[in-house]
Short mmCIF file of C-alpha atoms in Angstrom, two decimals:
data_model
loop_
_atom_site.label_atom_id
_atom_site.label_comp_id
_atom_site.label_asym_id
_atom_site.label_seq_id
_atom_site.Cartn_x
_atom_site.Cartn_y
_atom_site.Cartn_z
CA MET A 1 -30.66 33.21 5.96
CA TYR A 2 -30.67 29.47 5.32
CA GLU A 3 -30.27 27.05 8.21
CA PHE A 4 -29.34 23.44 7.77
CA ASP A 5 -32.13 20.99 8.57
CA TRP A 6 -30.49 18.54 10.98
CA SER A 7 -33.65 16.42 11.18
CA SER A 8 -32.87 14.92 7.76
CA ILE A 9 -29.68 13.35 9.17
CA VAL A 10 -31.36 11.04 11.67
CA PRO A 11 -33.23 8.86 9.13
CA SER A 12 -30.05 8.57 7.06
CA LEU A 13 -27.83 7.62 10.00
CA PRO A 14 -27.80 3.85 9.27
CA TYR A 15 -26.63 4.52 5.70
CA LEU A 16 -23.96 6.91 6.93
CA LEU A 17 -22.71 4.34 9.44
CA ASP A 18 -22.65 1.62 6.75
CA GLY A 19 -20.57 3.95 4.59
CA LEU A 20 -18.22 4.60 7.51
CA VAL A 21 -17.73 0.86 8.06
CA ILE A 22 -16.96 0.27 4.37
CA THR A 23 -14.55 3.22 4.33
CA LEU A 24 -12.73 1.89 7.40
CA LYS A 25 -12.48 -1.59 5.85
CA ILE A 26 -10.96 -0.18 2.66
CA THR A 27 -8.59 2.07 4.62
CA VAL A 28 -7.31 -0.60 7.00
CA THR A 29 -6.89 -3.14 4.21
CA ALA A 30 -5.08 -0.63 1.97
CA VAL A 31 -2.73 0.45 4.76
CA VAL A 32 -1.81 -3.10 5.81
CA ILE A 33 -1.34 -4.43 2.28
CA GLY A 34 0.32 -1.19 1.20
CA ILE A 35 2.91 -1.37 3.99
CA LEU A 36 3.63 -5.05 3.31
CA TRP A 37 3.90 -4.61 -0.46
CA GLY A 38 5.75 -1.31 0.01
CA THR A 39 8.30 -3.05 2.24
CA MET A 40 8.88 -5.70 -0.42
CA LEU A 41 9.22 -2.99 -3.08
CA ALA A 42 11.71 -1.06 -0.94
CA VAL A 43 13.86 -4.15 -0.39
CA MET A 44 13.60 -4.99 -4.09
CA ARG A 45 14.62 -1.46 -5.03
CA LEU A 46 17.72 -1.73 -2.86
CA SER A 47 18.59 -5.11 -4.38
CA SER A 48 21.86 -5.54 -6.25
CA PHE A 49 20.07 -7.74 -8.81
CA ALA A 50 19.31 -5.21 -11.57
CA PRO A 51 16.04 -6.64 -13.01
CA VAL A 52 14.43 -6.77 -9.56
CA ALA A 53 15.59 -3.24 -8.71
CA TRP A 54 14.43 -2.00 -12.11
CA PHE A 55 10.96 -3.54 -11.68
CA ALA A 56 10.53 -1.93 -8.26
CA LYS A 57 11.76 1.43 -9.52
CA ALA A 58 9.44 1.31 -12.54
CA TYR A 59 6.46 0.29 -10.39
CA VAL A 60 7.05 3.11 -7.90
CA ASN A 61 7.64 5.74 -10.58
CA VAL A 62 4.56 4.73 -12.57
CA PHE A 63 2.19 4.67 -9.61
CA ARG A 64 3.57 7.90 -8.15
CA SER A 65 3.12 9.70 -11.47
CA ILE A 66 -0.52 8.69 -11.99
CA PRO A 67 -3.30 10.45 -10.05
CA LEU A 68 -5.18 8.26 -7.58
CA VAL A 69 -8.49 9.00 -9.31
CA MET A 70 -7.12 7.53 -12.54
CA VAL A 71 -5.93 4.38 -10.76
CA LEU A 72 -9.34 4.00 -9.10
CA LEU A 73 -11.11 4.39 -12.45
CA TRP A 74 -8.85 1.81 -14.09
CA PHE A 75 -9.44 -0.69 -11.33
CA TYR A 76 -13.16 0.05 -11.18
CA LEU A 77 -13.72 -0.26 -14.92
CA ILE A 78 -11.04 -2.68 -16.15
CA VAL A 79 -10.25 -5.14 -13.36
CA PRO A 80 -13.81 -6.44 -12.78
CA GLY A 81 -14.24 -7.20 -16.49
CA PHE A 82 -10.79 -8.79 -16.63
CA LEU A 83 -11.49 -10.99 -13.59
CA GLN A 84 -14.88 -11.98 -14.92
CA ASN A 85 -13.52 -12.91 -18.35
CA VAL A 86 -10.22 -14.52 -17.36
CA LEU A 87 -11.24 -16.21 -14.12
CA GLY A 88 -14.75 -17.00 -15.30
CA LEU A 89 -16.47 -15.14 -12.48
CA SER A 90 -20.14 -14.50 -12.89
CA PRO A 91 -21.10 -10.92 -13.76
CA LYS A 92 -23.39 -11.12 -10.75
CA ASN A 93 -20.36 -11.12 -8.43
CA ASP A 94 -19.86 -7.64 -7.06
CA ILE A 95 -16.13 -7.05 -6.93
CA ARG A 96 -16.19 -3.24 -6.77
CA LEU A 97 -15.09 -3.25 -3.13
CA ILE A 98 -12.22 -5.62 -3.91
CA SER A 99 -11.22 -3.42 -6.86
CA ALA A 100 -11.12 -0.36 -4.60
CA MET A 101 -9.03 -2.21 -2.00
CA VAL A 102 -6.55 -3.41 -4.63
CA ALA A 103 -6.29 0.04 -6.23
CA PHE A 104 -5.70 1.83 -2.94
CA SER A 105 -3.24 -0.86 -1.80
CA MET A 106 -1.16 -0.73 -4.97
CA PHE A 107 -1.17 3.06 -5.05
CA GLU A 108 -0.23 3.45 -1.39
CA ALA A 109 2.47 0.77 -1.67
CA ALA A 110 4.37 3.01 -4.08
CA TYR A 111 4.41 5.85 -1.55
CA TYR A 112 5.12 3.58 1.41
CA SER A 113 8.04 1.98 -0.43
CA GLU A 114 9.79 5.34 -0.74
CA ILE A 115 9.29 6.03 2.97
CA ILE A 116 10.55 2.56 3.87
CA ARG A 117 13.50 2.78 1.48
CA ALA A 118 14.54 6.08 3.05
CA GLY A 119 14.18 4.51 6.50
CA ILE A 120 16.34 1.55 5.52
CA GLN A 121 18.99 3.83 4.06
CA SER A 122 18.99 5.93 7.25
CA ILE A 123 20.40 2.97 9.21
CA SER A 124 24.19 3.05 9.15
CA ARG A 125 26.05 0.51 7.04
CA GLY A 126 27.87 -0.61 10.17
CA GLN A 127 24.68 -2.29 11.39
CA SER A 128 24.40 -4.55 8.34
CA SER A 129 28.16 -5.11 8.27
CA ALA A 130 28.06 -6.23 11.90
CA ALA A 131 25.15 -8.59 11.17
CA LEU A 132 27.01 -10.08 8.22
CA ALA A 133 30.15 -10.43 10.37
CA LEU A 134 28.09 -12.43 12.87
CA GLY A 135 27.22 -14.91 10.12
CA MET A 136 23.73 -13.69 9.26
CA THR A 137 22.56 -13.74 5.67
CA HIS A 138 21.50 -10.53 3.97
CA TRP A 139 17.81 -11.39 4.48
CA GLN A 140 18.31 -12.26 8.15
CA SER A 141 20.11 -8.97 8.80
CA MET A 142 17.36 -7.08 6.97
CA LYS A 143 14.58 -8.86 8.88
CA LEU A 144 16.16 -8.93 12.33
CA ILE A 145 18.42 -5.87 12.45
CA ILE A 146 17.71 -3.24 9.80
CA LEU A 147 13.91 -3.25 9.34
CA PRO A 148 13.00 -3.09 13.06
CA GLN A 149 15.23 -0.04 13.53
CA ALA A 150 14.04 1.54 10.29
CA PHE A 151 10.35 1.03 11.11
CA ARG A 152 10.79 2.76 14.43
CA ALA A 153 12.04 5.84 12.59
CA MET A 154 9.33 5.58 9.91
CA VAL A 155 6.24 5.32 12.12
CA PRO A 156 5.37 9.04 12.01
CA LEU A 157 5.58 9.12 8.22
CA LEU A 158 3.67 5.86 7.75
CA LEU A 159 0.79 7.12 9.88
CA THR A 160 0.18 10.25 7.81
#
């Protein structure tokens, strides 16, 4: 019977910890940017201005229909070359980590936007009507009344 040789782990521990740190950086960045961009997409999708709502809907549907591995490959292979050619970055610049962060952020934003949109729609219309009756603009009522209540209901879904 084969037994795993645990002694080979100890010399590799610094590399494993470095990988853990990089993974945590990518994860935290993707979650924060994904929630922020997802919130903007959700508000855009609920907009009465058709082109803005259409853009958000198209973005969400495209990113939700493409596998994450494909998005990562696109951003790993295409974006670095694009940035180096268009922005004039040196090929020596290593932007693989940035490409991974952008890919994860954009992909997760599509999923977060649907969660946030559902949370916004779960708040009764009376809340926004009351805010508008008090003289608040649509954006003020969204920022001060609707989103805080919606985020409270969305926390369990956003953390999964």
